[in-house]
mmCIF file of C-alpha atoms in Angstrom:
data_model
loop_
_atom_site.group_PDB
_atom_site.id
_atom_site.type_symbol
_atom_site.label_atom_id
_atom_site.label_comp_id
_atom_site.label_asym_id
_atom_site.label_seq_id
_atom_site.Cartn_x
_atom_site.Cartn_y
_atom_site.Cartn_z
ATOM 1 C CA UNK K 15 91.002 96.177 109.652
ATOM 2 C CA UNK K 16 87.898 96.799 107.513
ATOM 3 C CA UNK K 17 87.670 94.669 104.119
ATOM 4 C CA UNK K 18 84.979 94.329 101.728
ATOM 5 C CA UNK K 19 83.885 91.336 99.971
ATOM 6 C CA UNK K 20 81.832 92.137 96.866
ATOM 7 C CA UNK K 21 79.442 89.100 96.304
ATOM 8 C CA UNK K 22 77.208 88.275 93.362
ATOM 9 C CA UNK K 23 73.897 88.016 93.841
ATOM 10 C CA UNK K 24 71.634 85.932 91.619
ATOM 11 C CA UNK K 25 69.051 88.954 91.523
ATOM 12 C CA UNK K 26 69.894 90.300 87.704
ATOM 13 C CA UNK K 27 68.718 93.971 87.136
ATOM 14 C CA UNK K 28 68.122 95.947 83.632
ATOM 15 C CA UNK K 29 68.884 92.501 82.240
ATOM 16 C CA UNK K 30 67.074 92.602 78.374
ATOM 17 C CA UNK K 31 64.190 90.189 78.010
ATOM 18 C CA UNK K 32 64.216 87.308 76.375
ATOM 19 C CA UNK K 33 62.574 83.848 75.993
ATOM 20 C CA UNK K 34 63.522 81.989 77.513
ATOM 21 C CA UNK K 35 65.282 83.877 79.883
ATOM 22 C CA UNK K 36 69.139 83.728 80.234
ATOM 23 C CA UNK K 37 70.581 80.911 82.098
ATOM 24 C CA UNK K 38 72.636 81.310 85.549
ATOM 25 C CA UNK K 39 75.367 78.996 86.532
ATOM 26 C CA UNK K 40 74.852 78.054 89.790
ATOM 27 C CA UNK K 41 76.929 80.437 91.774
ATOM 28 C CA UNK K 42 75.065 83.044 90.141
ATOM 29 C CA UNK K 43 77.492 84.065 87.293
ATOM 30 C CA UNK K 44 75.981 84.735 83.605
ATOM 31 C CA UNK K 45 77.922 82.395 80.852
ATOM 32 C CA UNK K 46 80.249 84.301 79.358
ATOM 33 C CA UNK K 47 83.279 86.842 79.489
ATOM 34 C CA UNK K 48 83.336 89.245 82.188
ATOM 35 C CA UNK K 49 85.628 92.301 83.238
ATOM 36 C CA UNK K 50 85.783 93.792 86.291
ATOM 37 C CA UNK K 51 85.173 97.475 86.713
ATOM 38 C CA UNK K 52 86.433 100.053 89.605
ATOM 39 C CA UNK K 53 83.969 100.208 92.387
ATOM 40 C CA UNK K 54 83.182 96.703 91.717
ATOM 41 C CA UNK K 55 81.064 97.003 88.953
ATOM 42 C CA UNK K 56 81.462 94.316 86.575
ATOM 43 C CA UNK K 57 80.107 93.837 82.939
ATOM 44 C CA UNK K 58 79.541 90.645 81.635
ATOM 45 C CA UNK K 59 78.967 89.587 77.718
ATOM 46 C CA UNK K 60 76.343 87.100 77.233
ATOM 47 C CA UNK K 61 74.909 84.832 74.653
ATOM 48 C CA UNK K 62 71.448 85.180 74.347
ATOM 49 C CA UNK K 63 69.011 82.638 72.451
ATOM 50 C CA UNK K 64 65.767 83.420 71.528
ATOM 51 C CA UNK K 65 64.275 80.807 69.531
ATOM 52 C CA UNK K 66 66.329 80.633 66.105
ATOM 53 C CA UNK K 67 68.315 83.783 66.818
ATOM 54 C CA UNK K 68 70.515 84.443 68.668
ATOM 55 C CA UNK K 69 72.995 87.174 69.746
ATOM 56 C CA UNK K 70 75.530 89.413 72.316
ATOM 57 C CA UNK K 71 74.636 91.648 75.150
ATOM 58 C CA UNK K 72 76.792 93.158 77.700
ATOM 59 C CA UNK K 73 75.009 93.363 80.668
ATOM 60 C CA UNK K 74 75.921 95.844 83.718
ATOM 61 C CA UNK K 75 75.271 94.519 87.029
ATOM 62 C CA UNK K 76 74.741 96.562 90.576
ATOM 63 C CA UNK K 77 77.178 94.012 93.395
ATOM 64 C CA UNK K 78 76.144 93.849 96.449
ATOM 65 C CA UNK K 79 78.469 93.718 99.109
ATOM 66 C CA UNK K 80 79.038 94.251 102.947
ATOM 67 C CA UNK K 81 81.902 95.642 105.104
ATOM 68 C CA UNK K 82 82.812 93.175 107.806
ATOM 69 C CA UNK K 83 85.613 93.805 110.623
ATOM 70 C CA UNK K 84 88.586 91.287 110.764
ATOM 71 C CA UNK K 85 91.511 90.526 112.911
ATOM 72 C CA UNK K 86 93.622 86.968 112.208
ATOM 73 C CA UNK K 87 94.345 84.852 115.198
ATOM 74 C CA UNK K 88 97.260 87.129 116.372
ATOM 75 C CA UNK K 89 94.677 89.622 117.591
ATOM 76 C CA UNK K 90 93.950 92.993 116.923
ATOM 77 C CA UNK K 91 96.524 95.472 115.686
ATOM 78 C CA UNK K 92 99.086 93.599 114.309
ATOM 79 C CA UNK K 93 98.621 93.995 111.097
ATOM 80 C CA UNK K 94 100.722 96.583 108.801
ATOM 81 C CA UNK K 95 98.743 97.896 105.571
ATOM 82 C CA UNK K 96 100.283 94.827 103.164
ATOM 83 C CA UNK K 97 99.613 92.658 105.773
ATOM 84 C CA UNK K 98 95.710 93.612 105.644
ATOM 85 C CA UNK K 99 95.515 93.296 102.283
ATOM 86 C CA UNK K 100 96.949 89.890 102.398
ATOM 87 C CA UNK K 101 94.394 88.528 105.512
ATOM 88 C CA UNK K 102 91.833 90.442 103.273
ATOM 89 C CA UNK K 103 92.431 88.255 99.842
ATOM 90 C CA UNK K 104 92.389 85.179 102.422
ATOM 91 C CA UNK K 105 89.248 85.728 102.961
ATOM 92 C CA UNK K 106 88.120 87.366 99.161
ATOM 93 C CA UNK K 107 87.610 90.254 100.037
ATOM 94 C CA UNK K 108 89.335 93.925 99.437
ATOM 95 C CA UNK K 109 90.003 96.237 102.158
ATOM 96 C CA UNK K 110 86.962 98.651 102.254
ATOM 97 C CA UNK K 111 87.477 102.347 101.174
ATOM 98 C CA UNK K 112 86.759 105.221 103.197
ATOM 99 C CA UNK K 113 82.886 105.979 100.993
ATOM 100 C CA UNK K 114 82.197 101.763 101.765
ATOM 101 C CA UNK K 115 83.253 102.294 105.374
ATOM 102 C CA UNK K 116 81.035 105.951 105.065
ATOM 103 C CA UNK K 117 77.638 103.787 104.120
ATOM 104 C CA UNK K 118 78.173 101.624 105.954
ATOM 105 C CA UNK K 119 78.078 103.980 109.566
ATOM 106 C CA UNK K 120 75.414 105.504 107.849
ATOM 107 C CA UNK K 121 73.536 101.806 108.270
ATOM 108 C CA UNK K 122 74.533 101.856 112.041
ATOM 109 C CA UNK K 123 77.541 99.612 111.366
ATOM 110 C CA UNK K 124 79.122 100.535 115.171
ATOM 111 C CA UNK K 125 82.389 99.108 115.576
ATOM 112 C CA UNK K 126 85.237 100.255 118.465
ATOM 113 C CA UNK K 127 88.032 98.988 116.457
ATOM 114 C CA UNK K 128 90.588 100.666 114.343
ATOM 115 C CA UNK K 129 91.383 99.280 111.072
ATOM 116 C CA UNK K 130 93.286 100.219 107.784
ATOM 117 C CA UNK K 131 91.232 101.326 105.276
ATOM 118 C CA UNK K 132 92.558 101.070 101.175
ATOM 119 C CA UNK K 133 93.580 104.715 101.471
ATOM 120 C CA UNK K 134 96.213 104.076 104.320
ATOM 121 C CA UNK K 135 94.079 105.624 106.544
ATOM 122 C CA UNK K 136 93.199 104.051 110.027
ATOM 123 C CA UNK K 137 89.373 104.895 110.803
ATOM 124 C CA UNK K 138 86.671 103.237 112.703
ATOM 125 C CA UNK K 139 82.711 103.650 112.943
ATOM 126 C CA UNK K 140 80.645 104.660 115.670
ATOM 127 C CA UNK K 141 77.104 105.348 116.005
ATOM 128 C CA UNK K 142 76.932 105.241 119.823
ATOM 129 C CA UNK K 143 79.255 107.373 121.272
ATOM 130 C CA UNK K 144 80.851 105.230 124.676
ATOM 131 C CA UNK K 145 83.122 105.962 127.444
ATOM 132 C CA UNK K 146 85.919 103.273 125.718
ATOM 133 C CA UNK K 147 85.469 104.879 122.362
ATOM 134 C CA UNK K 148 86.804 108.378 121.919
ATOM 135 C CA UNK K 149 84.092 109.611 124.934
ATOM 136 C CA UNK K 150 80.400 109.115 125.797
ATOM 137 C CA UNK K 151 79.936 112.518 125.334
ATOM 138 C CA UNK K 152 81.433 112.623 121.386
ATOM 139 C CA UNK K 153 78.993 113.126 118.023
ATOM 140 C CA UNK K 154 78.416 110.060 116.648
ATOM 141 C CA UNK K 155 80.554 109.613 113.342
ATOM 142 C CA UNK K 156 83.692 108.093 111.495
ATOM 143 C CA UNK K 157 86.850 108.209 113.409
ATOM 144 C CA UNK K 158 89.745 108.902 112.098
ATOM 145 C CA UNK K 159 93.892 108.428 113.244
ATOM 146 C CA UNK K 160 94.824 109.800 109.321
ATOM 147 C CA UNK K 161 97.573 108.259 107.419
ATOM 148 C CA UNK K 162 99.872 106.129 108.725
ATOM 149 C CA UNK K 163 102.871 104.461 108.004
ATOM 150 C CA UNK K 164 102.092 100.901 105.815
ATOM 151 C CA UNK K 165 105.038 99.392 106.686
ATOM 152 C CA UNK K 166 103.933 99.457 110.513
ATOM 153 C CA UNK K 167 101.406 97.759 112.261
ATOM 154 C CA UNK K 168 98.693 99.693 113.501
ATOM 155 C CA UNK K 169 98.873 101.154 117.493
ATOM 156 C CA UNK K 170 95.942 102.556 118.666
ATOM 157 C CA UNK K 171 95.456 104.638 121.756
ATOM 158 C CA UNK K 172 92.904 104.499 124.368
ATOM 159 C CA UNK K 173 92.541 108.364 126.052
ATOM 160 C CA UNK K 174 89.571 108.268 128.796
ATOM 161 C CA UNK K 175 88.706 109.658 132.523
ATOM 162 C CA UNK K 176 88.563 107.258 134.673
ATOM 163 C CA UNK K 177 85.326 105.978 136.603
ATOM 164 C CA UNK K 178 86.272 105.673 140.022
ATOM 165 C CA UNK K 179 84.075 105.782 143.044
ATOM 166 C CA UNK K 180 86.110 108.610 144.958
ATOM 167 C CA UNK K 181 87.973 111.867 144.379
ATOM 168 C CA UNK K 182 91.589 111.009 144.163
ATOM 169 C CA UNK K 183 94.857 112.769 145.281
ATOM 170 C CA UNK K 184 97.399 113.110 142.639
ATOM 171 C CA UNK K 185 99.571 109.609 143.906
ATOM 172 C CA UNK K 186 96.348 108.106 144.245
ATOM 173 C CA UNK K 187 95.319 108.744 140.499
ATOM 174 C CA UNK K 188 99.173 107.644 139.230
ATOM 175 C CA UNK K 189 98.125 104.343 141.079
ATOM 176 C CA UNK K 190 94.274 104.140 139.608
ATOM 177 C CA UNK K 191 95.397 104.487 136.139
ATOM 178 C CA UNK K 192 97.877 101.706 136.957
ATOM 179 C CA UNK K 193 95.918 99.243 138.106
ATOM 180 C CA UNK K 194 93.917 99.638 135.188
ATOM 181 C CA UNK K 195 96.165 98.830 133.021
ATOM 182 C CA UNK K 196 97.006 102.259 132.088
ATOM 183 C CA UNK K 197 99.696 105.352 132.653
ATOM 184 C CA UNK K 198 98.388 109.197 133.835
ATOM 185 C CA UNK K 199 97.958 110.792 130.789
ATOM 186 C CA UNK K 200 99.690 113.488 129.348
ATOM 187 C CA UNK K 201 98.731 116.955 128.550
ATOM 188 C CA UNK K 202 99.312 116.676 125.050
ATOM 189 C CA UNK K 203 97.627 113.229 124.980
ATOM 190 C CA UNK K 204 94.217 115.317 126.041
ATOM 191 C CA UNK K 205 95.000 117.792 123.291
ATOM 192 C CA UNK K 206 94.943 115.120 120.685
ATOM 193 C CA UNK K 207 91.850 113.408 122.039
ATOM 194 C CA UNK K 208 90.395 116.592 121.996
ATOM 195 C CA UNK K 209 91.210 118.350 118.852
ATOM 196 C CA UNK K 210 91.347 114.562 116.763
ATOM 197 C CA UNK K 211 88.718 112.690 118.229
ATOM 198 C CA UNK K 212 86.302 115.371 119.836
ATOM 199 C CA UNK K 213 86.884 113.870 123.128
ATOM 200 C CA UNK K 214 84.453 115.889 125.692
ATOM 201 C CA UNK K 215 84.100 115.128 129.140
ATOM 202 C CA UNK K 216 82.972 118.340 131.789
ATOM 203 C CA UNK K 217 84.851 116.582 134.648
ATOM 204 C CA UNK K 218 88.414 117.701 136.223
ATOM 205 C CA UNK K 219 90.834 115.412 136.330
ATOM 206 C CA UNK K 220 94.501 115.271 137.227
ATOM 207 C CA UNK K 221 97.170 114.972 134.647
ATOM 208 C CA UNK K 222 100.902 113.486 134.743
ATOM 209 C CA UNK K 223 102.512 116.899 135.097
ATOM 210 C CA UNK K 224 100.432 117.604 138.157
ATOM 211 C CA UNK K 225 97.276 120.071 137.027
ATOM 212 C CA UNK K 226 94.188 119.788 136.591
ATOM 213 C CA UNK K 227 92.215 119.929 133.188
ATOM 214 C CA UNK K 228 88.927 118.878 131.304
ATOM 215 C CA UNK K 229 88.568 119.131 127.950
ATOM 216 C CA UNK K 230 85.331 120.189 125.865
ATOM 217 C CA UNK K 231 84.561 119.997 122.412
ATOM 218 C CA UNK K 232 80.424 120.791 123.033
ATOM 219 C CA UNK K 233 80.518 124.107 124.360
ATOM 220 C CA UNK K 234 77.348 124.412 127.418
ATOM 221 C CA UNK K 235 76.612 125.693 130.439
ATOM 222 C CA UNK K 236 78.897 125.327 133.518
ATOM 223 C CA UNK K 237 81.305 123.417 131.858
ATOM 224 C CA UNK K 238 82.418 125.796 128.771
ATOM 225 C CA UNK K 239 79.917 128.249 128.353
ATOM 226 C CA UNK K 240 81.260 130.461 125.365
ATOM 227 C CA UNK K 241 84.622 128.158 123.622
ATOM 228 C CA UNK K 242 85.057 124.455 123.025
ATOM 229 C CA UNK K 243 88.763 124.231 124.717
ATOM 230 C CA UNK K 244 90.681 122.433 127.134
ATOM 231 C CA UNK K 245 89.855 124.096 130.541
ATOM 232 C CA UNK K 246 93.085 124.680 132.746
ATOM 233 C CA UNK K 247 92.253 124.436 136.496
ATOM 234 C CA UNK K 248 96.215 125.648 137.827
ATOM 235 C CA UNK K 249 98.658 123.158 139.337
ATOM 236 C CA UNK K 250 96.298 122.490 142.554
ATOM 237 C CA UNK K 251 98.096 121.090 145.953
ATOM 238 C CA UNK K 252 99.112 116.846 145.013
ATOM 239 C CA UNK K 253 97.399 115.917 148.678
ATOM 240 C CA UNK K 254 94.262 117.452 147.487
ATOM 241 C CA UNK K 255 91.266 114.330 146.906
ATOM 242 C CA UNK K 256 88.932 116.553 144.596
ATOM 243 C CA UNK K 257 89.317 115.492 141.263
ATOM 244 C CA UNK K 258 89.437 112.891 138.956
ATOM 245 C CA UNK K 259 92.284 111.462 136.474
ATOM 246 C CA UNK K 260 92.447 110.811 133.107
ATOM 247 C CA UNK K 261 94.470 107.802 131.705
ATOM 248 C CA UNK K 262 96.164 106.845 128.418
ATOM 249 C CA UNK K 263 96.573 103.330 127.174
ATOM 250 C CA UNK K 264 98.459 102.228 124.144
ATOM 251 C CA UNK K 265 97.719 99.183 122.145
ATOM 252 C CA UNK K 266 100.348 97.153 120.559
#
């Protein structure tokens, strides 16, 4: 999950002069009322003395925060949406919204972890594209499983060929993605990894109905020259060792 803790800074901008100049508490707030705005902009209402007058001000301060991934103890994913907001407040903090999750990818926050964002969407930044990570050969960018249910904790999906120092037959592949944890995957599982995630890898593998695919989302020579698509190499002979497998894994 992705939460956001908005933190006061002591750093005061736009505030009025005045002599002498206002006085901070020492975690940073200004004396007086304040009310908290959406965003997390807050206003506060301060006294201000100068010499033998005095008198009010609200003052408009720009918060600072960060966006931070969290799991408790339990581990990751096993949090539905209320839960997150609870293990957020633990910690004061919000969960992040999709535009604070935005900036911060756009300041190379790179993090293979899906988490609920304030939305109820499940999303995840990454700024260098990996094998474990929706594909080495992806754009860089936000990733995004779309709404799910809050009542539910999150299960993410792992879709990936796997590295393996020979061509396989198609027993031998069930087995591979077995001892790694892992089940053949299916061809609809490619479909999603390819349409959702922009999964691209120019490398035939075998599948748990028996063909042979590859899918490709960057179009390119020798691999899918004219179409991003999922290539389709038939229903080759099982005892064949030329290809490759893909493998799904499901997190719970």
């Amino acid at each position: 999950m992705f939460l956001s803790p908005w933190i006061i800074t002591k750093e005061l901008r736009q505030f009025p002069r005045t002599r002498p100049p206002p006085r901070l508490l020492p975690d940073g707030r200004v004396p007086g009322h304040h009310r908290n705005h959406p965003g997390g902009l807050r206003r506060y209402k301060c006294e201000v003395i100068d010499g033998l007058e005095d008198g009010t001000v609200v003052v408009s301060l720009d918060l600072e925060g960060v966006v931070f991934p969290y799991f408790p103890r339990l581990g990751r994913y096993n949090l539905n949406f209320y839960d997150a907001e609870r293990a957020c407040r633990d910690q004061d903090a919000i969960v992040a919204s999709f535009d604070q999750l935005y900036e911060a990818w756009r300041g190379k926050m790179d993090w293979c972890n899906a988490g609920w964002l304030s939305d109820g969407t499940v999303q995840y930044p990454i700024t260098t594209p990996r094998e474990p990570c929706g594909g080495k050969n992806t754009v860089p960018g936000v990733r995004n499983y779309g709404l799910r249910d809050r009542t539910r904790t999150t299960t993410m999906c792992r879709f990936y060929y796997l590295i393996h120092p020979s061509k396989l037959t198609y027993d031998e592949a069930v087995r591979a993605c077995q001892k790694d944890g892992a089940q053949i995957a299916k061809v609809g599982q490619m479909y999603a990894a390819w349409k959702l995630l922009g999964y691209d890898r120019c490398d035939a593998g075998w599948l748990a109905d028996g063909s042979v695919r590859y899918p490709i989302s960057r179009p390119r020579r020798r691999c899918s020259p004219t179409e991003a698509a999922v290539r389709f190499h038939g229903f080759p002979d099982k005892k064949h060792k030329l290809y490759g497998v893909y493998c799904f894994k499901g997190h719970n």
